[in-house]
Short mmCIF file of C-alpha atoms in Angstrom, two decimals:
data_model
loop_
_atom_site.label_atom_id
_atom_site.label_comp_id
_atom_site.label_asym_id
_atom_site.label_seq_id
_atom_site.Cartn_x
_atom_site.Cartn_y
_atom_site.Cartn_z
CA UNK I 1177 -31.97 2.31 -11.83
CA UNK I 1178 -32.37 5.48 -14.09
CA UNK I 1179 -29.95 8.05 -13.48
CA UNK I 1180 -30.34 11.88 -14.92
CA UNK I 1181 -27.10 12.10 -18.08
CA UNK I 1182 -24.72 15.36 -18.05
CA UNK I 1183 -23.48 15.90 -21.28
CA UNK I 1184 -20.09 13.55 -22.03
CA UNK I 1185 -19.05 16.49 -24.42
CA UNK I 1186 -18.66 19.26 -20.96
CA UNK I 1187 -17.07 16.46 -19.50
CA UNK I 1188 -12.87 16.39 -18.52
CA UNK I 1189 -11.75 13.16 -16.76
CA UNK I 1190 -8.44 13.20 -14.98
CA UNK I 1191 -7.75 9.67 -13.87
CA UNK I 1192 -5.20 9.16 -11.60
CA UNK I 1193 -3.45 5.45 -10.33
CA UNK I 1194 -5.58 2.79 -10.87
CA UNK I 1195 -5.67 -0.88 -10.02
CA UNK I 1196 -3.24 -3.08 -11.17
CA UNK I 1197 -3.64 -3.55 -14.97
CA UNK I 1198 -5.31 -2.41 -18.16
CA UNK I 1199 -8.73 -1.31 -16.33
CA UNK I 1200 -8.20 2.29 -16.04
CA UNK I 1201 -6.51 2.33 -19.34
CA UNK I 1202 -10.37 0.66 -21.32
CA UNK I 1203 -12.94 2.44 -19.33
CA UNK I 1204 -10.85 6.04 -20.31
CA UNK I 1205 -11.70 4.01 -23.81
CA UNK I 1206 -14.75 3.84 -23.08
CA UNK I 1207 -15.59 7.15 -21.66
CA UNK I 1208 -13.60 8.95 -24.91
CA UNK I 1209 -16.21 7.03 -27.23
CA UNK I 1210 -18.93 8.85 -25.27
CA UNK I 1211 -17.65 12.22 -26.06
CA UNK I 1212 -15.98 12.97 -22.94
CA UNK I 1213 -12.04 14.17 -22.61
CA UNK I 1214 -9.77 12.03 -20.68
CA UNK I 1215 -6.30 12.54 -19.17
CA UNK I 1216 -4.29 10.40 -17.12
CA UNK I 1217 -1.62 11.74 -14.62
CA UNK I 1218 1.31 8.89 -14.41
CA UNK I 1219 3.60 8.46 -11.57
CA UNK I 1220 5.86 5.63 -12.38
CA UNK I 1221 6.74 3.47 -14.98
CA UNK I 1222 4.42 0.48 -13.92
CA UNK I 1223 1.15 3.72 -14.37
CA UNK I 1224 2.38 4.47 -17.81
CA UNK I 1225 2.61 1.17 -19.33
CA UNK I 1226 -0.86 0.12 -18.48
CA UNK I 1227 -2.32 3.50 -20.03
CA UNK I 1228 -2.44 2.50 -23.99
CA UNK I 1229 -3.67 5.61 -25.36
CA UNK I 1230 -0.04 7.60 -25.20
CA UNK I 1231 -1.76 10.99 -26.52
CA UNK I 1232 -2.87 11.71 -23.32
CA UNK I 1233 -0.87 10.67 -21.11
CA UNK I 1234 0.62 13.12 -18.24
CA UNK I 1235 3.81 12.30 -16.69
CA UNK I 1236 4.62 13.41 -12.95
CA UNK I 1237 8.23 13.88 -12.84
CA UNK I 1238 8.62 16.10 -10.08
CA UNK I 1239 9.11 15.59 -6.20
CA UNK I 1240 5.58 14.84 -4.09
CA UNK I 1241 5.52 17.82 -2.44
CA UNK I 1242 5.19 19.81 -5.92
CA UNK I 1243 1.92 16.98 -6.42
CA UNK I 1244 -0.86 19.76 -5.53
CA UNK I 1245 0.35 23.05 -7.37
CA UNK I 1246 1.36 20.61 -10.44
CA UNK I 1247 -2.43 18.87 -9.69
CA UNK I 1248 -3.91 22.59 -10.02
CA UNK I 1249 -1.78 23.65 -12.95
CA UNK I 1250 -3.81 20.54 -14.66
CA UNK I 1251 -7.10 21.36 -13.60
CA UNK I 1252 -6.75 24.74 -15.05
CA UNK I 1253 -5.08 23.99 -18.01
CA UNK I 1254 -6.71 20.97 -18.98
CA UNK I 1255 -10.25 22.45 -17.25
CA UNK I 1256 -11.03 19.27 -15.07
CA UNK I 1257 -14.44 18.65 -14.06
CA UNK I 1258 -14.02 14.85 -13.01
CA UNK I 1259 -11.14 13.44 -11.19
CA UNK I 1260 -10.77 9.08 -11.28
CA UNK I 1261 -8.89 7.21 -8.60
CA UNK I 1262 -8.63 3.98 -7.24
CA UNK I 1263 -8.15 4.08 -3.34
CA UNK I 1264 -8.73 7.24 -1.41
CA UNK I 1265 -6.21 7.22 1.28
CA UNK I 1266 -2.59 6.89 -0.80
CA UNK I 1267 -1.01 10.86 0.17
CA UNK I 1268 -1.51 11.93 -4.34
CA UNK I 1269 -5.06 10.89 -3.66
CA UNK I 1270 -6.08 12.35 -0.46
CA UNK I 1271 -4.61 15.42 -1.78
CA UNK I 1272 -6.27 15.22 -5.04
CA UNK I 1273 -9.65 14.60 -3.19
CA UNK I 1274 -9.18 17.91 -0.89
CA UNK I 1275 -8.16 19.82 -4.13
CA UNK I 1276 -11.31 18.72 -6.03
CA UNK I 1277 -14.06 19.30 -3.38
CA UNK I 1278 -12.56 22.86 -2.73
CA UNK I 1279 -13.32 23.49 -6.50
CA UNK I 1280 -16.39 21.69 -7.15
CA UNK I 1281 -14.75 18.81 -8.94
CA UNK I 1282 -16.79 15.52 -9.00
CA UNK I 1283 -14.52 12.63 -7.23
CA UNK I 1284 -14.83 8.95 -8.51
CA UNK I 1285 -13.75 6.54 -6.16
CA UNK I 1286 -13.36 2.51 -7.22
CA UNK I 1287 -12.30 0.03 -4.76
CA UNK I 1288 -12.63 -3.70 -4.28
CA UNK I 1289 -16.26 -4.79 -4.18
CA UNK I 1290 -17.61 -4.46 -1.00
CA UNK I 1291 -19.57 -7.53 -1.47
CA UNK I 1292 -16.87 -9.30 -3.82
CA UNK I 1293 -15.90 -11.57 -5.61
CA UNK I 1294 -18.84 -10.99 -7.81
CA UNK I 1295 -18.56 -6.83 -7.65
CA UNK I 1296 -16.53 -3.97 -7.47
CA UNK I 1297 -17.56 -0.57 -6.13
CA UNK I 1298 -18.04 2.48 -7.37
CA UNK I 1299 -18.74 5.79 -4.93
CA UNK I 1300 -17.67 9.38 -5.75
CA UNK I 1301 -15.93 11.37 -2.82
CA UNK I 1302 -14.80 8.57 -0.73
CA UNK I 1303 -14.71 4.73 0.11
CA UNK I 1304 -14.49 2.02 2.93
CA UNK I 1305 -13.95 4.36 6.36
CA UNK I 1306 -14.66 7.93 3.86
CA UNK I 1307 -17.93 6.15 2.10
CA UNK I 1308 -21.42 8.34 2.03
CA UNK I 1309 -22.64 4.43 3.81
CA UNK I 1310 -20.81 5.98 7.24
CA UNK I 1311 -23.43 8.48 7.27
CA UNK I 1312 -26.62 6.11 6.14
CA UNK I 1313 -28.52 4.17 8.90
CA UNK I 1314 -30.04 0.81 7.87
CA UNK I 1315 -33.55 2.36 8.79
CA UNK I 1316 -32.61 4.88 6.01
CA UNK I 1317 -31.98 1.99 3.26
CA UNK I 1318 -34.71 0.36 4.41
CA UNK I 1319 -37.38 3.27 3.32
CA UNK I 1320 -35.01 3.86 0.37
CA UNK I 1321 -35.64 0.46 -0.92
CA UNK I 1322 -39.35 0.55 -0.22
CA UNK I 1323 -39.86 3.49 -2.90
CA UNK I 1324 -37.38 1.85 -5.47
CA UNK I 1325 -38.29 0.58 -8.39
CA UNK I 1326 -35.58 -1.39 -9.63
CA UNK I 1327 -33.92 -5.16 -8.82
CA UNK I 1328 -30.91 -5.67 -8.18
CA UNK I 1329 -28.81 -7.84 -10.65
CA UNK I 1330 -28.49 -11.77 -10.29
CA UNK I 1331 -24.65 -12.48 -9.07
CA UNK I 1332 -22.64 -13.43 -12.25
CA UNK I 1333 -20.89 -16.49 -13.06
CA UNK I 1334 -17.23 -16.92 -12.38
CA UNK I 1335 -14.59 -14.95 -13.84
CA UNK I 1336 -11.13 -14.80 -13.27
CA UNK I 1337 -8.89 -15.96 -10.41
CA UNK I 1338 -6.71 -14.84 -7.98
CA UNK I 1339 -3.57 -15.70 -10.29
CA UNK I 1340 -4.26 -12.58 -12.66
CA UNK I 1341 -4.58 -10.87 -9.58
CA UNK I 1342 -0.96 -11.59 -8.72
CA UNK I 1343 0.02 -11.32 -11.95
CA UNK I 1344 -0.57 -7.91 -12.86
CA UNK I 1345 0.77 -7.05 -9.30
CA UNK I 1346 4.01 -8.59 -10.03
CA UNK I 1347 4.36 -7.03 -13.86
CA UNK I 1348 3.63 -3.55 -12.27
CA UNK I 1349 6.25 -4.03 -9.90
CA UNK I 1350 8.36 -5.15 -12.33
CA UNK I 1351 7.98 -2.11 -14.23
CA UNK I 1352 8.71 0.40 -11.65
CA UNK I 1353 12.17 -2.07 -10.71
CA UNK I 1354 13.72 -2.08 -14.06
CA UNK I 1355 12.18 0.75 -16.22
CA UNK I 1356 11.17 3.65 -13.92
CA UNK I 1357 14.32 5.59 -14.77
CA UNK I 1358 12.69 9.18 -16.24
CA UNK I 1359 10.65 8.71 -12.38
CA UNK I 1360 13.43 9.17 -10.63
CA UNK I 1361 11.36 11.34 -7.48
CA UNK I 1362 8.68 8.79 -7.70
CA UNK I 1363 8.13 7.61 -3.34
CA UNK I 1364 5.38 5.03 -2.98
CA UNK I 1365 2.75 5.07 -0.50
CA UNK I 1366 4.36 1.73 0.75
CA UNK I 1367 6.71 1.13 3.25
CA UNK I 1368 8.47 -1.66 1.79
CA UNK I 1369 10.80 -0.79 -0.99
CA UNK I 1370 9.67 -2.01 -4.75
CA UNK I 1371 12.38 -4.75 -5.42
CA UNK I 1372 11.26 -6.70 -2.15
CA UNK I 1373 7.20 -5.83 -3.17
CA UNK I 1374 7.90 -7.50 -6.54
CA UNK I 1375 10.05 -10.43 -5.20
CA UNK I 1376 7.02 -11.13 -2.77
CA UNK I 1377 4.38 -10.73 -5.68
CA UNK I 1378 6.78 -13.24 -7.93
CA UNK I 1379 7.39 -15.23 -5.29
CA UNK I 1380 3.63 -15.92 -4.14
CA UNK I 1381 2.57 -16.80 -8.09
CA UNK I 1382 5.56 -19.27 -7.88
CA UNK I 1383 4.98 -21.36 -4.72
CA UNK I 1384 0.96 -20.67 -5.31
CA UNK I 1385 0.47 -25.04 -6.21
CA UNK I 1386 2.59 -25.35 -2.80
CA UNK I 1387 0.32 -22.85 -0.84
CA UNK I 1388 -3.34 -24.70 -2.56
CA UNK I 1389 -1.83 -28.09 -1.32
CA UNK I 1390 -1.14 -26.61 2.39
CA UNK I 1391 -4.24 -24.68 2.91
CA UNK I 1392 -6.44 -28.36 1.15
CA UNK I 1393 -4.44 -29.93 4.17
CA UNK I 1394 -5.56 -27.31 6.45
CA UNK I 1395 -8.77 -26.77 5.76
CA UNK I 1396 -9.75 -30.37 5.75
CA UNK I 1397 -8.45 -30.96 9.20
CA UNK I 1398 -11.05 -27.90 10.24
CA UNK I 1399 -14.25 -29.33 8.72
CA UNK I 1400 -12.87 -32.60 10.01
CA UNK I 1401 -12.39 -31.71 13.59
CA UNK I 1402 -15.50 -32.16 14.76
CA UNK I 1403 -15.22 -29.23 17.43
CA UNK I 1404 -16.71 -25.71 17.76
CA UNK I 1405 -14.63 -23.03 16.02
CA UNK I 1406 -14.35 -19.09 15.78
CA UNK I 1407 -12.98 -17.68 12.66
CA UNK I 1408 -10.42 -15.01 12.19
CA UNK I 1409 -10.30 -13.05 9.12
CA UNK I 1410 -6.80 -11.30 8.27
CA UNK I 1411 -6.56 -8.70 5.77
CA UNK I 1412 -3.37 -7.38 4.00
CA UNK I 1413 -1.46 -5.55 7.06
CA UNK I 1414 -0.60 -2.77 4.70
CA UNK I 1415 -3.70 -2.49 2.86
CA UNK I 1416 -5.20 1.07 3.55
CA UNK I 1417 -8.59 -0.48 5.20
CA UNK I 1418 -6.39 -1.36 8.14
CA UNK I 1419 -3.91 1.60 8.30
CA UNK I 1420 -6.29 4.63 7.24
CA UNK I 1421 -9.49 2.95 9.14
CA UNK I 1422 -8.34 1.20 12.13
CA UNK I 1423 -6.43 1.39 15.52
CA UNK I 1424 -3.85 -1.17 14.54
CA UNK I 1425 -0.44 -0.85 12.63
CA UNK I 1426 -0.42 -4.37 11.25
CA UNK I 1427 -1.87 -7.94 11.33
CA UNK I 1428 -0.07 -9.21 14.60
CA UNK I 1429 -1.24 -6.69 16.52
CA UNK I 1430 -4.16 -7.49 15.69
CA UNK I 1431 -3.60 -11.84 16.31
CA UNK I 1432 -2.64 -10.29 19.47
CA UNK I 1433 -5.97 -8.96 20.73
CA UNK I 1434 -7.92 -11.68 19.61
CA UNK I 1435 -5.65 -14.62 20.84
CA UNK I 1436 -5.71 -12.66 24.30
CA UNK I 1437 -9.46 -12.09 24.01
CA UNK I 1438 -10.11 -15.93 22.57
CA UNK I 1439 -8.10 -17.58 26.01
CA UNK I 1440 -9.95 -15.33 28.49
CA UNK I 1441 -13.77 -15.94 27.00
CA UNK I 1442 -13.72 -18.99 24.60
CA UNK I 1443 -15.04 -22.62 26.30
CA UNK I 1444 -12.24 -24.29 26.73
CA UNK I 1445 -13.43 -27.42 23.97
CA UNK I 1446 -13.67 -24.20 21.49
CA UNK I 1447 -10.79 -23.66 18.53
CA UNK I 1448 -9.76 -20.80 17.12
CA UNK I 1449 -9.09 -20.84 13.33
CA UNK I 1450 -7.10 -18.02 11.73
CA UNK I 1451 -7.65 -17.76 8.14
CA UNK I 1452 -4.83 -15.36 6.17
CA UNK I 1453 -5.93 -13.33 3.29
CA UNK I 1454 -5.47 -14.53 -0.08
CA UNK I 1455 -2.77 -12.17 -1.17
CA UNK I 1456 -1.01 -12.50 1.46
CA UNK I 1457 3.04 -12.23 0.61
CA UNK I 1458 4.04 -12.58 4.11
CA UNK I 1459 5.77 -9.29 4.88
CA UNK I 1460 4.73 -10.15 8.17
CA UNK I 1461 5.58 -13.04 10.01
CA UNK I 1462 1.91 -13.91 11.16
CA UNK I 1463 2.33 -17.69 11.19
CA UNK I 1464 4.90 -17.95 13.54
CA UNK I 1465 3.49 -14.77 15.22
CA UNK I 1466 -0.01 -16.32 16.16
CA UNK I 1467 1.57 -19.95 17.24
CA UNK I 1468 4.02 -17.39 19.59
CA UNK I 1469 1.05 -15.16 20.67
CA UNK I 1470 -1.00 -18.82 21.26
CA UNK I 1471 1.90 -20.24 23.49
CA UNK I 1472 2.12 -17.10 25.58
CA UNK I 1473 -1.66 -17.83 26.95
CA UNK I 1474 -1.86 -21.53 27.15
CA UNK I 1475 -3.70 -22.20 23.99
CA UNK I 1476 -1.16 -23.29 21.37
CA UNK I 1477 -3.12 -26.76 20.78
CA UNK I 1478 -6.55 -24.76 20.26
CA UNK I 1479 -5.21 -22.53 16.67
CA UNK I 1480 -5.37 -23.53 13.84
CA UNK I 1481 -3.45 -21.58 10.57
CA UNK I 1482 -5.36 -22.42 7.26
CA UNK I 1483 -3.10 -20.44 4.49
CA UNK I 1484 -5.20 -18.43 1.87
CA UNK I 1485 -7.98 -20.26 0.13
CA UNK I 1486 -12.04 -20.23 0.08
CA UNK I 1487 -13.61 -18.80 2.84
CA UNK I 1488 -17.20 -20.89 2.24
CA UNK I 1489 -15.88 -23.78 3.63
CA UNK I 1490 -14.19 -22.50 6.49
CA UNK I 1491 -17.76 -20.23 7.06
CA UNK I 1492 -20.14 -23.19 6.85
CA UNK I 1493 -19.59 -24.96 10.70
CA UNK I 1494 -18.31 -21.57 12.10
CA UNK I 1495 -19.55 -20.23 15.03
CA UNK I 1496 -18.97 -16.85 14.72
CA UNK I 1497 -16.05 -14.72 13.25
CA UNK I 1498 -13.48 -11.68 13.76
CA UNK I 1499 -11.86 -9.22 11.42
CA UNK I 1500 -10.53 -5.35 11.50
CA UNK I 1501 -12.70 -4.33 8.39
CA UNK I 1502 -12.80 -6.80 6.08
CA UNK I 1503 -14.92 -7.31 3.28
CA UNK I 1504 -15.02 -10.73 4.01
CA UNK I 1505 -17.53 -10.13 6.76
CA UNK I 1506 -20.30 -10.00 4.97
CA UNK I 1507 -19.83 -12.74 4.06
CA UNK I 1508 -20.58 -13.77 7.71
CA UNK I 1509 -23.23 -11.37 8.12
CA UNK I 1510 -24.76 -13.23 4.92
CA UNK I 1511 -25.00 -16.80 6.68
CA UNK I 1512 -26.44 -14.84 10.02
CA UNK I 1513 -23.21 -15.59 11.58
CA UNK I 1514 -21.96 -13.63 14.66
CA UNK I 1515 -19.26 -10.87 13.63
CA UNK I 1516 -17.38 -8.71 15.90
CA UNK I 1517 -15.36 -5.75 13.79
CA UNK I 1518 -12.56 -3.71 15.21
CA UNK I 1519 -11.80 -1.31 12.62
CA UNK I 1520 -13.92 1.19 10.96
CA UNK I 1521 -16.67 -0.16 8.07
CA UNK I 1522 -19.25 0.79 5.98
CA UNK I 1523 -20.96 -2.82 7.44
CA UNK I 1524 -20.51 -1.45 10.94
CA UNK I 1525 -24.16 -1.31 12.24
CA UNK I 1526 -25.58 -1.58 15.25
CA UNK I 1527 -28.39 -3.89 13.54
CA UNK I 1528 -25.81 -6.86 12.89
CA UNK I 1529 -22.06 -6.08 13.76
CA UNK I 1530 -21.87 -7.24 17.94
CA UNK I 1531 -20.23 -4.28 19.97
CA UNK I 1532 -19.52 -7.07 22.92
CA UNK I 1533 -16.50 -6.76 24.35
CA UNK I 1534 -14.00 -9.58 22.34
CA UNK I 1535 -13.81 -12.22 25.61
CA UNK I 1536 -17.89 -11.84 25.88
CA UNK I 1537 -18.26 -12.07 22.15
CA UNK I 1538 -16.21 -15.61 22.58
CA UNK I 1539 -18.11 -16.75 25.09
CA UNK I 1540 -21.36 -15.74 23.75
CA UNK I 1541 -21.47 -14.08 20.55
CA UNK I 1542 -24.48 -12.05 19.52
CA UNK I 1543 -26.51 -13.16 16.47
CA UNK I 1544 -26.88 -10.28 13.58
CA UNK I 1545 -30.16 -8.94 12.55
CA UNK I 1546 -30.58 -10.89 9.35
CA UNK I 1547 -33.45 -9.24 8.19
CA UNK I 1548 -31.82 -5.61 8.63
CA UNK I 1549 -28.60 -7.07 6.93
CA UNK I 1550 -30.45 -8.12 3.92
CA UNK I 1551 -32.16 -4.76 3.56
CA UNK I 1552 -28.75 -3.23 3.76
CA UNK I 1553 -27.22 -5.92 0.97
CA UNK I 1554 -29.98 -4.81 -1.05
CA UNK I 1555 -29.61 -1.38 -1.06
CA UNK I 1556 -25.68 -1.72 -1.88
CA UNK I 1557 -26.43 -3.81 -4.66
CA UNK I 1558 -28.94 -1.42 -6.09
CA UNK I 1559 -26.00 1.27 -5.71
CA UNK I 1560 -22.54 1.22 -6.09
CA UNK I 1561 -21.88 -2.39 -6.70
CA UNK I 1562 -20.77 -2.83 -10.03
CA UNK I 1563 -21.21 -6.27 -11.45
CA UNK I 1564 -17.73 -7.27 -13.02
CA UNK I 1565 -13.47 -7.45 -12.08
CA UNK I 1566 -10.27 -5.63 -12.39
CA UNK I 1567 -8.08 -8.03 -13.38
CA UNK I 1568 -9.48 -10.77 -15.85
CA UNK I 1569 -10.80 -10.04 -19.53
CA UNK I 1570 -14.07 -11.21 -18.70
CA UNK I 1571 -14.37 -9.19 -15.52
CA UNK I 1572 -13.70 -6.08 -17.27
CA UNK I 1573 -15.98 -6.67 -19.99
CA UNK I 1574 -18.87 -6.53 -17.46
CA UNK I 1575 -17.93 -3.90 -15.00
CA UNK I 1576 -17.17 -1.45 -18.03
CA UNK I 1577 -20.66 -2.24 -19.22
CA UNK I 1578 -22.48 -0.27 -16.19
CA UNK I 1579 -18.89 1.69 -14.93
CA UNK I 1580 -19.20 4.07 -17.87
CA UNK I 1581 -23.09 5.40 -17.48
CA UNK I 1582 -22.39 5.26 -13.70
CA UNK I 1583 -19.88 8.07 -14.00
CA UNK I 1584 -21.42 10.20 -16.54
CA UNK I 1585 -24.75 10.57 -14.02
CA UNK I 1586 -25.49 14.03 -12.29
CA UNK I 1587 -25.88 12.01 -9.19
CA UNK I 1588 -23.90 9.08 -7.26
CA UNK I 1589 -25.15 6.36 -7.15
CA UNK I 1590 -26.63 6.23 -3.34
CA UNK I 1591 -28.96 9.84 -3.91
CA UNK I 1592 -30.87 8.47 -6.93
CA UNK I 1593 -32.75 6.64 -4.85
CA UNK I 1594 -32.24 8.18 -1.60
CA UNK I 1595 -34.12 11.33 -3.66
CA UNK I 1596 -36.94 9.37 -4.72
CA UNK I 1597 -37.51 8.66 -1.18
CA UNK I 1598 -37.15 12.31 0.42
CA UNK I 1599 -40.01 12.92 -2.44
CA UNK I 1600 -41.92 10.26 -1.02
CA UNK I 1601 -41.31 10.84 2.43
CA UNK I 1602 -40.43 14.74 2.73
CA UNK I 1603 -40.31 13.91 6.34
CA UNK I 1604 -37.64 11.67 6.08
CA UNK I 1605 -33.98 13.59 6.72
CA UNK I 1606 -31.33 12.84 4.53
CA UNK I 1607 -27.56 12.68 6.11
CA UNK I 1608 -25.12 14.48 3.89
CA UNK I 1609 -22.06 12.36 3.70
CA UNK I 1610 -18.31 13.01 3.82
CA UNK I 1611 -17.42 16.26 1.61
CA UNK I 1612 -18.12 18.20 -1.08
CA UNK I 1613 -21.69 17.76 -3.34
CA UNK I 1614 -22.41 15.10 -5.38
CA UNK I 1615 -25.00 16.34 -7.33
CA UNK I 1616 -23.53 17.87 -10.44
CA UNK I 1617 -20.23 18.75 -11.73
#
């Protein structure tokens, strides 16, 4: 997809906290070899030691509630016209995001791909529950895509695993625990305090050959069963997806609906099979939690608790599946399986996401429109997702090849082509999303 250049030389990039590792740190790199400036605002010890190019490098050593007239000093000073985050819900960032639309500032967003593992996304002014998609009807993509006149790209090979993941999570921690010392105001966005977030990061790469043995076990006696199951997806409790974009305040409230919901509508010769998220460090008790939730309505011998792992396996014999928000889903939606959501998307259309109550969806959950889904897969690989990872070398390599140009366009990346189809189709209204303008800087 072509995309319109501003020139890298008006350009001033402030990034702000990024994902775990040396991401942020090489596509600043990158975006310094185009001509552009580039700061990065620090607020701990684990930001600062993942940001290689010292030079620029702005510690934030004051309390949080100095964060926006110290964020505006910046701006001014420094004469910001771009603003980098990862994550748009964390209090620096939401405030950084009001602060930049008021002034015209262009926001870049990355998250986790929505369609991972292969991708990660890119947006500008918000993501998940604050993405431009909110606003976009599949009837929209559709006539986007039929006026487009690029492909999108093949999924890559495999890069990476889950273990660098974890890695980088625990050596950030680690960071903030033992040298974080000049950050002495530093308050995460977290509840749980950083020695027990690292102990559960170090812990989970330790015990991770116990965990692939346990979740083998489990998974084998699923596909081996030989009975109808209904999958449920959990997502990290604390993860901002669930706590910015949903009705829930953790993970067993959420076992809690669907276990009720799953004994009222289910057949009775049905299982339910609760898969945890991969990252899951077990802050919450959600083992023990769902067996307790099962016993309270008479179906403790119908769950099943399968520990982390694949999700292809599990999705193959699956008769339909559950989640808050999770990326996972579309996954489901890809195989035309049933999916009931609970939390707020940017996969949450009418067109394949069931609105049946949870005990009807059990007992007869409605079948996605696959053709509408595929238009709508299209259209987000045509957009923001970004071929490429966070955490491995090789994962990098190829997100920073397209990450770069991405950012340096007048446009984000859904109006390219939502413009070439309000010139085809003048008739056609365009729905502004969340925000300021995303059209220029």
């Amino acid at each position: 997809m072509q995309h319109t250049p501003l020139d890298p030389k008006d350009r001033v990039f402030l990034f702000l906290q990024g994902p775990h590792g040396p991401f942020f740190s090489a596509l600043g790199k990158m975006l310094r070899a185009a001509g552009a400036q580039v700061w990065r605002v620090g607020f701990n010890a684990g930001d600062q030691a993942f940001w290689f190019e010292k030079a620029s490098f702005l510690p934030f050593l004051e309390r949080q509630e100095n964060w926006p007239d110290t964020l505006c000093r910046i701006v001014e000073d420094k004469g910001v016209t771009d603003i980098v985050l990862y994550g748009d819900t964390r209090p620096v960032h939401a405030q950084a995001v009001q602060i930049a639309q008021a002034r015209g500032i262009i926001v870049h967003v990355f998250e986790e791909g929505y369609l991972r593992p292969w991708w990660i996304t890119y947006e500008r002014n918000g993501s998940n529950g604050n993405s431009r998609l909110m606003s976009l009807d599949a009837e929209q993509m559709q006539q986007a895509l039929e006026v487009g006149d690029s492909k999108s790209p093949p999924p890559p090979s495999h890069w990476g695993d889950m273990r660098q993941h974890i890695f980088y999570g625990a050596l950030y921690h680690w960071f903030v625990m033992f040298r974080n010392g000049r950050y002495k105001n530093f308050r995460r966005h977290r509840e749980l305090p950083v020695s027990q977030e690292f102990r559960l990061y170090f812990k989970r790469l330790i015990l991770m050959p116990f965990h692939r043995m346990r979740r083998s076990v489990a998974t084998a006696q699923v596909r081996w069963g030989g009975y109808p199951y209904h999958l449920v997806l959990l997502q990290l409790g604390h993860d901002s997806s669930v706590q910015a974009h949903s009705g829930y305040s953790g993970m067993c409230e959420f076992l809690d609906h669907v276990i009720e919901g799953f004994a009222q509508g289910a057949p009775a010769h049905h299982r339910l099979v609760i898969k945890e998220h991969p990252l899951e460090n077990h802050r919450e008790p959600l083992r023990r939690h769902a067996m307790e939730s099962a016993r309270r309505n008479g179906i403790r011998d119908r769950i099943h608790y399968v520990p982390g792992g694949k999700l292809a396996k599990l999705l193959d014999d699956a008769n339909s599946a559950v989640t808050v928000n999770s990326t996972a889903g579309q996954q489901v939606l890809w195989r035309g399986i049933p999916l009931r959501t609970f939390g707020r998307s940017v996969y949450e259309k009418h067109e394949f996401v069931s609105q049946q109550p949870i005990a009807a969806f059990f007992a007869a959950p409605k079948h996605p429109d696959s053709d509408a889904y595929r238009c709508y897969r299209q259209f987000l690989l045509e957009t923001s997702q970004v071929p490429g990872g966070f955490y491995s070398r090789r994962g990098r390599r190829q997100a920073l090849r397209r990450a770069a140009d991405m950012m340096l366009t007048a446009t984000d990346p859904y109006q390219s082509i939502l413009n070439k189809n309000a010139a085809r189709t003048p008739q056609l209204k365009i729905v502004k999303g969340h925000g300021h303008s995303v059209t220029g800087s």
